[in-house]
Amino acid sequence: MDVTVKVKRYDPDAARPQVEWQEYPISIDENATVLDALIMIREEVDGTLSLRCSCRSAICGSCAMRINGHAGLACKTKASDSMDANGTIVVEPAGVMPTVKDLVVNFDLFWKKIEEVEPYLKPEVPEPEAEYIASNESMLHLSGVTACIMCGACVSDCTVLEVDPTFLGPAALAKAYRFTADPRDGDANGVSRDRLAKLGMPSGMWDCTRCNECVQACPKGVAPMDRIMALREQAMEVGFGNTNGARHAEAFTESVGHSGRLDELRLPVQSVGITNIPALLGFMPVGWRALTHGKLPPLVHKNVEDVDTIRRLFRKLNNS
Amino acid sequence: MLEHDVLIIGAGLAGMRAAIAARAGGANAAIISKVHPVRSHSSAAQGGINAALTDRGDEWEDHAYDTIKGSDYLGDQDAIEVMCRSAGQSLIDMEHMGVTFNRDEEGKLGTRAFGGQRRARTFFVGDFTGQALLHVMFEQLIKSGVQRYEEWFVTSLIIEEGQVAGVTALEIRTGKLHAIRAKSVIFCSGGCGRLFEPSTNALIVTGDGMALAYNAGAKLMDMEMVQYHPTTISGSGVLLSEAARGEGAYLRDKNGERFMEKYAPNMMELASRDVVSRSEQTEINAGNGVNGCVLLDCTHLGEKLIMEKLGQIRELGLDLTGKDMIKELVPIRPGMHYIMGGIKTDIDGQTNLPGVYAAGECANVSVHGGNRLGANSLLDTIVFGERSGTHAAAFTRGQSYINVNEGEVVAREEQRLQGMLDRPDNGDRWGKIRLAMGDSMNRNVAVFRNKEGIEETIQELQELKTRYTSVPVHNKGKVFNTDLIFALELGFMLDCAETIAVSALERKESRGAQFRIDYPKRDDENWLKHIVVSQGEVGPELSNLPVTITKWTPEERKY
Ligand SMILES: Cc1cc2nc3c(=O)[nH]c(=O)nc-3n(C[C@H](O)[C@H](O)[C@H](O)COP(=O)(O)OP(=O)(O)OC[C@H]3O[C@@H](n4cnc5c(N)ncnc54)[C@H](O)[C@@H]3O)c2cc1C
Ligand code: SF4
Ligand code: SF4
Ligand code: FES
């Protein structure tokens, strides 16, 4: 099978480092994944191409990148499903995290956020001598979240993180949920009050705009957005619904739903800042990303024309 | 200069466990890994981890017996006793740390059956047990505050006054070379599967630690014992876990016959791995396969069970073969999977070099002998990772650092790497050499072996080693130069390959994973002993060590 892999390249060692597109026409097996294609390029055509990869089986989390504009694992994406009419596959590094070289991005931000949620079990009552007794269902539910391989695909495509690097983001919030939902974490009833309090602060669970990008990007079915919504429910249940973060989110939703843009009097810029604009953008019709890429600031000052669409979307979301 | 009491090379399960233990033992411990810890190959383990829990009527002695029989009596029984005795506590520790193990109806830890064991004692998290354990271990590593050098590649050991005094390492993201001084070094660098093609192993599993230790004078033991797993996907070699058979899947030939009836009438598909792989290969060679494969049949297990317990491997099957195991048979065949051999250690992880330890797949405490039981390897990493970390911490107490001239050491190593970068392009590629090595090993040092074949491979390896000394590196840059790293890894793999081939040639009998067509019987009289390889003046030197037998005398092995 003939295919052209078009790779976005960047070499910081170059005399004048710049982003360049390079096309590699190669011939691969029908069953080959995008990763197989990249490995073939690296081994047989061009040893200067850098990427991370290891397991080839969607479990080590190394090979997340943008394939035809969307984040995913190269080793889990079939080449034959990814070619356009001309047999071309477009491959770029993951988003949000800065590029180090070619398809390799800097994960520092990703890990910092994971560490921020204190990612280890914190039981407040003494451990039993044998194992904790827990229902299989509760463990299966958690395993749906611990299945996260920390690949960063969700972070790459998160519409809030794209403009607000302080947001905890989908992977870290899903990781946090993995503890708040664990019957072994927190008090004798398995309630992790402290965690929920912290996660309710600005840049936490209330800053997600429910754009669903992370759910689509995740190769392991973790569905981070759903976990964030579950976190909000947990927070409400223990009476943290009335925090700044929550009020914020409500006011924001109201404001955008009403006028199609932020009402800066009702929602002071210093508290939300520019950071939540993507919420609004997130609800715009398909194609918004192309429209807004790199052009955020001007949009803030303009009136958003399609107010009706946004209102409609909000109504739809509220009813669902 | 960077310096640590205990420096752990490798951040898989063994390495992180060792680091946490060394830190708990009061040492200034650090861990260095060429990939981020959670990217380590331990993540790929699917099926589970063994332990005999007494509160459900299991006994560590039974686990030990199954392990010893599985090892074809080549495992050292003192080490096996240690592992099987500690298994229960290690498992409970992991549960307390937060692993989301599947449960039974009473809410206690649930088990599944695994090959070569008379009782279900494999604990699991769906079919991604390794990933679940590895991520929890990483959580504990964060909590412990151990210093981490992530994406740093160890290129060489620093030897001063005849002793290992630290390592040189390349910081991959910047291309800067560092020297790190250490009072004690623990190798937890994993196996060497990539020197076979195909292999179930991840691309980073290249025997670096084994080769580094070997070249510094450490002994490697049982290197001929290479496990071929019965259910791997043809082509890429990716694994479909034994968990499938543990949950009840069948193996069928092209006529739909469950051929294991002929080879292991009692245990059938759940006989030990060497036995099942040999049976499959025999059927395939006799023309009873389909395109060089036999068929894995899960269709009678039902969608619910498959989705709940085998979901990940169903996806793998779909992604890589296009077959849905819920309704279709999946073609599979034996493929290289694990190396029982490794750096020889005692039960505390100590090698024959002072201050140098090893644990996990790169080590050989000798709990697996001639054939590892499924789900005993994760256990091995955790039990002996912990023991070596604890022991190393105690060892370094009161020790002082050996003098190291940092500037000189770094300059010398930089020069060596620059030499590789400066090689002229002669048209050769490291990828080609690796493939030739992998093909040769898979042709001649695989499930069935004989003298002529192994000798052919030894010859081919010599030629490849010569080619290796002039293989060019295309990428001349500093930042994330994976081209240079692969070239270095290839050197490690070639060294390991040679030790495997010479050991396989030496053992003139069939035991465990080693089946010699020219010596088809087990020969306890002459070969109930370990083969040890060490680096001599002109290549590998062979010697022997006795097998430790405590209370289980060797008997005929039938499943
Ligand atoms: C597909 C698959 C499935 C498996 N399933 C099971 C199972 O169900 N049950 C079971 O018990 N076992 C299983 N195994 C075996 C088991 O997973 C491994 O033996 C075990 O995880 C090895 O762990 P480790 O800590 O020794 O090494 P690894 O996890 O391989 O870690 C090695 C570490 O060393 C580092 N390293 C290596 N070289 C260098 C260098 N030069 N510089 C710096 N760092 C370096 C790496 O970065 C890595 O962190 C399976 C194996 C495979 C391949
Ligand atoms: S749903 Fe929330 S977390 Fe997920 S990508 Fe959108 S904004 Fe980010
Ligand atoms: S949630 Fe999914 S996409 Fe995000 S890091 Fe985890 S596995 Fe990757
Ligand atoms: S190579 Fe491991 S996730 Fe793709």
GROMACS .gro file of N, CA and C in nm, chain B residues 179-278:
model
  300
  499ALA      N    1   2.787   1.299   3.452
  499ALA     CA    2   2.838   1.189   3.533
  499ALA      C    3   2.759   1.190   3.664
  500ILE      N    4   2.717   1.075   3.708
  500ILE     CA    5   2.648   1.065   3.838
  500ILE      C    6   2.726   0.965   3.922
  501ARG      N    7   2.766   1.011   4.041
  501ARG     CA    8   2.843   0.925   4.128
  501ARG      C    9   2.749   0.852   4.224
  502ALA      N   10   2.778   0.727   4.253
  502ALA     CA   11   2.691   0.652   4.344
  502ALA      C   12   2.773   0.551   4.425
  503LYS      N   13   2.730   0.531   4.549
  503LYS     CA   14   2.795   0.430   4.632
  503LYS      C   15   2.748   0.292   4.593
  504SER      N   16   2.625   0.287   4.546
  504SER     CA   17   2.569   0.159   4.506
  504SER      C   18   2.481   0.180   4.384
  505VAL      N   19   2.484   0.084   4.293
  505VAL     CA   20   2.402   0.093   4.172
  505VAL      C   21   2.312  -0.030   4.166
  506ILE      N   22   2.183  -0.009   4.140
  506ILE     CA   23   2.092  -0.123   4.125
  506ILE      C   24   2.042  -0.126   3.981
  507PHE      N   25   2.072  -0.232   3.910
  507PHE     CA   26   2.020  -0.247   3.775
  507PHE      C   27   1.876  -0.298   3.780
  508CYS      N   28   1.785  -0.219   3.725
  508CYS     CA   29   1.645  -0.263   3.713
  508CYS      C   30   1.602  -0.228   3.571
  509SER      N   31   1.688  -0.264   3.478
  509SER     CA   32   1.677  -0.210   3.342
  509SER      C   33   1.598  -0.298   3.247
  510GLY      N   34   1.535  -0.403   3.297
  510GLY     CA   35   1.445  -0.481   3.213
  510GLY      C   36   1.515  -0.582   3.124
  511GLY      N   37   1.437  -0.646   3.039
  511GLY     CA   38   1.487  -0.756   2.957
  511GLY      C   39   1.558  -0.711   2.830
  512CYS      N   40   1.564  -0.801   2.732
  512CYS     CA   41   1.638  -0.771   2.608
  512CYS      C   42   1.563  -0.825   2.486
  513GLY      N   43   1.430  -0.829   2.497
  513GLY     CA   44   1.348  -0.894   2.394
  513GLY      C   45   1.368  -0.846   2.252
  514ARG      N   46   1.405  -0.719   2.234
  514ARG     CA   47   1.413  -0.666   2.098
  514ARG      C   48   1.525  -0.727   2.016
  515LEU      N   49   1.611  -0.806   2.078
  515LEU     CA   50   1.716  -0.867   1.996
  515LEU      C   51   1.660  -0.987   1.921
  516PHE      N   52   1.533  -1.017   1.944
  516PHE     CA   53   1.461  -1.113   1.861
  516PHE      C   54   1.362  -1.034   1.774
  517GLU      N   55   1.336  -1.084   1.656
  517GLU     CA   56   1.234  -1.024   1.572
  517GLU      C   57   1.149  -1.136   1.512
  518PRO      N   58   1.018  -1.138   1.537
  518PRO     CA   59   0.944  -1.044   1.622
  518PRO      C   60   0.957  -1.074   1.770
  519SER      N   61   0.899  -0.985   1.852
  519SER     CA   62   0.898  -1.004   1.997
  519SER      C   63   0.776  -0.932   2.053
  520THR      N   64   0.726  -0.982   2.166
  520THR     CA   65   0.615  -0.912   2.232
  520THR      C   66   0.664  -0.785   2.301
  521ASN      N   67   0.795  -0.772   2.313
  521ASN     CA   68   0.850  -0.666   2.396
  521ASN      C   69   0.845  -0.529   2.330
  522ALA      N   70   0.840  -0.426   2.412
  522ALA     CA   71   0.840  -0.289   2.364
  522ALA      C   72   0.974  -0.255   2.301
  523LEU      N   73   0.975  -0.150   2.221
  523LEU     CA   74   1.095  -0.113   2.145
  523LEU      C   75   1.213  -0.074   2.235
  524ILE      N   76   1.183  -0.039   2.360
  524ILE     CA   77   1.292   0.006   2.449
  524ILE      C   78   1.357  -0.109   2.524
  525VAL      N   79   1.311  -0.232   2.502
  525VAL     CA   80   1.362  -0.344   2.581
  525VAL      C   81   1.485  -0.403   2.512
  526THR      N   82   1.599  -0.344   2.541
  526THR     CA   83   1.718  -0.371   2.460
  526THR      C   84   1.839  -0.420   2.540
  527GLY      N   85   1.815  -0.470   2.659
  527GLY     CA   86   1.924  -0.535   2.732
  527GLY      C   87   2.038  -0.444   2.776
  528ASP      N   88   2.013  -0.313   2.787
  528ASP     CA   89   2.121  -0.219   2.820
  528ASP      C   90   2.192  -0.257   2.949
  529GLY      N   91   2.113  -0.282   3.053
  529GLY     CA   92   2.171  -0.309   3.185
  529GLY      C   93   2.249  -0.439   3.187
  530MET      N   94   2.192  -0.541   3.124
  530MET     CA   95   2.263  -0.669   3.121
  530MET      C   96   2.400  -0.652   3.055
  531ALA      N   97   2.400  -0.581   2.942
  531ALA     CA   98   2.526  -0.564   2.869
  531ALA      C   99   2.624  -0.479   2.948
  532LEU      N  100   2.575  -0.371   3.008
  532LEU     CA  101   2.665  -0.284   3.087
  532LEU      C  102   2.727  -0.362   3.202
  533ALA      N  103   2.644  -0.437   3.272
  533ALA     CA  104   2.693  -0.514   3.387
  533ALA      C  105   2.792  -0.621   3.341
  534TYR      N  106   2.756  -0.690   3.235
  534TYR     CA  107   2.842  -0.796   3.179
  534TYR      C  108   2.979  -0.740   3.141
  535ASN      N  109   2.976  -0.627   3.075
  535ASN     CA  110   3.104  -0.568   3.032
  535ASN      C  111   3.185  -0.515   3.149
  536ALA      N  112   3.120  -0.494   3.264
  536ALA     CA  113   3.193  -0.450   3.382
  536ALA      C  114   3.236  -0.568   3.468
  537GLY      N  115   3.206  -0.690   3.423
  537GLY     CA  116   3.253  -0.808   3.497
  537GLY      C  117   3.146  -0.885   3.572
  538ALA      N  118   3.021  -0.843   3.562
  538ALA     CA  119   2.915  -0.918   3.630
  538ALA      C  120   2.887  -1.049   3.555
  539LYS      N  121   2.838  -1.146   3.630
  539LYS     CA  122   2.806  -1.275   3.570
  539LYS      C  123   2.662  -1.278   3.520
  540LEU      N  124   2.645  -1.331   3.400
  540LEU     CA  125   2.509  -1.355   3.351
  540LEU      C  126   2.483  -1.505   3.363
  541MET      N  127   2.358  -1.542   3.393
  541MET     CA  128   2.330  -1.684   3.416
  541MET      C  129   2.201  -1.727   3.345
  542ASP      N  130   2.198  -1.849   3.296
  542ASP     CA  131   2.081  -1.909   3.228
  542ASP      C  132   2.037  -1.828   3.105
  543MET      N  133   2.130  -1.767   3.036
  543MET     CA  134   2.093  -1.681   2.923
  543MET      C  135   2.025  -1.758   2.810
  544GLU      N  136   2.048  -1.889   2.803
  544GLU     CA  137   1.984  -1.967   2.695
  544GLU      C  138   1.833  -1.981   2.716
  545MET      N  139   1.785  -1.948   2.834
  545MET     CA  140   1.644  -1.971   2.865
  545MET      C  141   1.558  -1.852   2.821
  546VAL      N  142   1.506  -1.860   2.702
  546VAL     CA  143   1.428  -1.754   2.641
  546VAL      C  144   1.285  -1.804   2.622
  547GLN      N  145   1.191  -1.733   2.679
  547GLN     CA  146   1.053  -1.782   2.672
  547GLN      C  147   0.981  -1.736   2.546
  548TYR      N  148   0.924  -1.833   2.474
  548TYR     CA  149   0.833  -1.802   2.364
  548TYR      C  150   0.691  -1.816   2.417
  549HIS      N  151   0.613  -1.711   2.403
  549HIS     CA  152   0.476  -1.710   2.453
  549HIS      C  153   0.385  -1.771   2.348
  550PRO      N  154   0.289  -1.854   2.392
  550PRO     CA  155   0.204  -1.924   2.294
  550PRO      C  156   0.108  -1.836   2.214
  551THR      N  157   0.072  -1.719   2.264
  551THR     CA  158  -0.031  -1.643   2.191
  551THR      C  159   0.016  -1.503   2.155
  552THR      N  160   0.088  -1.493   2.043
  552THR     CA  161   0.130  -1.362   1.995
  552THR      C  162   0.075  -1.342   1.854
  553ILE      N  163   0.058  -1.215   1.819
  553ILE     CA  164   0.002  -1.181   1.688
  553ILE      C  165   0.112  -1.191   1.583
  554SER      N  166   0.082  -1.258   1.473
  554SER     CA  167   0.183  -1.275   1.371
  554SER      C  168   0.217  -1.140   1.309
  555GLY      N  169   0.341  -1.123   1.267
  555GLY     CA  170   0.383  -0.994   1.213
  555GLY      C  171   0.447  -0.910   1.321
  556SER      N  172   0.366  -0.825   1.388
  556SER     CA  173   0.422  -0.735   1.489
  556SER      C  174   0.469  -0.811   1.613
  557GLY      N  175   0.414  -0.929   1.639
  557GLY     CA  176   0.454  -1.003   1.758
  557GLY      C  177   0.387  -0.958   1.885
  558VAL      N  178   0.292  -0.865   1.878
  558VAL     CA  179   0.225  -0.814   1.998
  558VAL      C  180   0.150  -0.928   2.068
  559LEU      N  181   0.147  -0.919   2.203
  559LEU     CA  182   0.092  -1.026   2.285
  559LEU      C  183  -0.060  -1.019   2.302
  560LEU      N  184  -0.122  -1.138   2.302
  560LEU     CA  185  -0.259  -1.151   2.354
  560LEU      C  186  -0.246  -1.236   2.480
  561SER      N  187  -0.277  -1.180   2.593
  561SER     CA  188  -0.243  -1.239   2.723
  561SER      C  189  -0.292  -1.382   2.743
  562GLU      N  190  -0.214  -1.454   2.825
  562GLU     CA  191  -0.254  -1.585   2.873
  562GLU      C  192  -0.387  -1.578   2.948
  563ALA      N  193  -0.423  -1.457   2.991
  563ALA     CA  194  -0.552  -1.439   3.059
  563ALA      C  195  -0.666  -1.495   2.974
  564ALA      N  196  -0.653  -1.488   2.842
  564ALA     CA  197  -0.759  -1.542   2.756
  564ALA      C  198  -0.778  -1.691   2.785
  565ARG      N  199  -0.668  -1.766   2.785
  565ARG     CA  200  -0.678  -1.909   2.816
  565ARG      C  201  -0.714  -1.929   2.962
  566GLY      N  202  -0.664  -1.840   3.050
  566GLY     CA  203  -0.699  -1.848   3.191
  566GLY      C  204  -0.849  -1.836   3.211
  567GLU      N  205  -0.914  -1.756   3.128
  567GLU     CA  206  -1.059  -1.739   3.137
  567GLU      C  207  -1.133  -1.848   3.060
  568GLY      N  208  -1.058  -1.937   2.994
  568GLY     CA  209  -1.123  -2.052   2.932
  568GLY      C  210  -1.112  -2.065   2.781
  569ALA      N  211  -1.029  -1.983   2.717
  569ALA     CA  212  -1.018  -1.990   2.571
  569ALA      C  213  -0.949  -2.120   2.527
  570TYR      N  214  -0.981  -2.165   2.404
  570TYR     CA  215  -0.922  -2.286   2.348
  570TYR      C  216  -0.820  -2.253   2.240
  571LEU      N  217  -0.731  -2.350   2.216
  571LEU     CA  218  -0.642  -2.341   2.100
  571LEU      C  219  -0.690  -2.446   2.000
  572ARG      N  220  -0.701  -2.407   1.873
  572ARG     CA  221  -0.749  -2.501   1.772
  572ARG      C  222  -0.657  -2.501   1.651
  573ASP      N  223  -0.650  -2.617   1.584
  573ASP     CA  224  -0.574  -2.621   1.459
  573ASP      C  225  -0.670  -2.589   1.344
  574LYS      N  226  -0.620  -2.605   1.220
  574LYS     CA  227  -0.702  -2.561   1.106
  574LYS      C  228  -0.830  -2.643   1.092
  575ASN      N  229  -0.833  -2.764   1.150
  575ASN     CA  230  -0.954  -2.846   1.144
  575ASN      C  231  -1.046  -2.824   1.263
  576GLY      N  232  -1.011  -2.731   1.348
  576GLY     CA  233  -1.093  -2.703   1.465
  576GLY      C  234  -1.063  -2.793   1.584
  577GLU      N  235  -0.960  -2.881   1.573
  577GLU     CA  236  -0.927  -2.972   1.683
  577GLU      C  237  -0.856  -2.898   1.796
  578ARG      N  238  -0.889  -2.931   1.920
  578ARG     CA  239  -0.813  -2.879   2.036
  578ARG      C  240  -0.689  -2.969   2.051
  579PHE      N  241  -0.583  -2.933   1.980
  579PHE     CA  242  -0.467  -3.021   1.970
  579PHE      C  243  -0.392  -3.041   2.101
  580MET      N  244  -0.415  -2.954   2.201
  580MET     CA  245  -0.342  -2.971   2.328
  580MET      C  246  -0.376  -3.103   2.396
  581GLU      N  247  -0.489  -3.165   2.357
  581GLU     CA  248  -0.524  -3.297   2.410
  581GLU      C  249  -0.409  -3.396   2.394
  582LYS      N  250  -0.339  -3.383   2.282
  582LYS     CA  251  -0.230  -3.477   2.254
  582LYS      C  252  -0.109  -3.453   2.342
  583TYR      N  253  -0.089  -3.329   2.385
  583TYR     CA  254   0.038  -3.293   2.451
  583TYR      C  255   0.026  -3.278   2.602
  584ALA      N  256  -0.090  -3.233   2.648
  584ALA     CA  257  -0.107  -3.209   2.792
  584ALA      C  258  -0.251  -3.239   2.829
  585PRO      N  259  -0.285  -3.368   2.835
  585PRO     CA  260  -0.425  -3.407   2.851
  585PRO      C  261  -0.490  -3.353   2.979
  586ASN      N  262  -0.413  -3.326   3.083
  586ASN     CA  263  -0.473  -3.276   3.206
  586ASN      C  264  -0.491  -3.125   3.204
  587MET      N  265  -0.380  -3.053   3.180
  587MET     CA  266  -0.384  -2.908   3.188
  587MET      C  267  -0.430  -2.845   3.056
  588MET      N  268  -0.426  -2.921   2.948
  588MET     CA  269  -0.469  -2.872   2.817
  588MET      C  270  -0.404  -2.737   2.784
  589GLU      N  271  -0.485  -2.635   2.750
  589GLU     CA  272  -0.431  -2.504   2.709
  589GLU      C  273  -0.353  -2.437   2.821
  590LEU      N  274  -0.371  -2.482   2.945
  590LEU     CA  275  -0.305  -2.415   3.057
  590LEU      C  276  -0.181  -2.490   3.105
  591ALA      N  277  -0.123  -2.573   3.020
  591ALA     CA  278   0.008  -2.630   3.054
  591ALA      C  279   0.109  -2.515   3.054
  592SER      N  280   0.232  -2.543   3.098
  592SER     CA  281   0.326  -2.430   3.107
  592SER      C  282   0.363  -2.384   2.966
  593ARG      N  283   0.416  -2.261   2.959
  593ARG     CA  284   0.430  -2.193   2.830
  593ARG      C  285   0.522  -2.265   2.734
  594ASP      N  286   0.634  -2.318   2.785
  594ASP     CA  287   0.726  -2.387   2.695
  594ASP      C  288   0.656  -2.504   2.628
  595VAL      N  289   0.573  -2.574   2.706
  595VAL     CA  290   0.503  -2.691   2.654
  595VAL      C  291   0.402  -2.651   2.546
  596VAL      N  292   0.323  -2.547   2.575
  596VAL     CA  293   0.220  -2.505   2.479
  596VAL      C  294   0.284  -2.451   2.351
  597SER      N  295   0.388  -2.369   2.367
  597SER     CA  296   0.454  -2.313   2.248
  597SER      C  297   0.512  -2.422   2.160
  598ARG      N  298   0.575  -2.522   2.223
  598ARG     CA  299   0.632  -2.632   2.145
  598ARG      C  300   0.523  -2.708   2.072
   0.00000   0.00000   0.00000
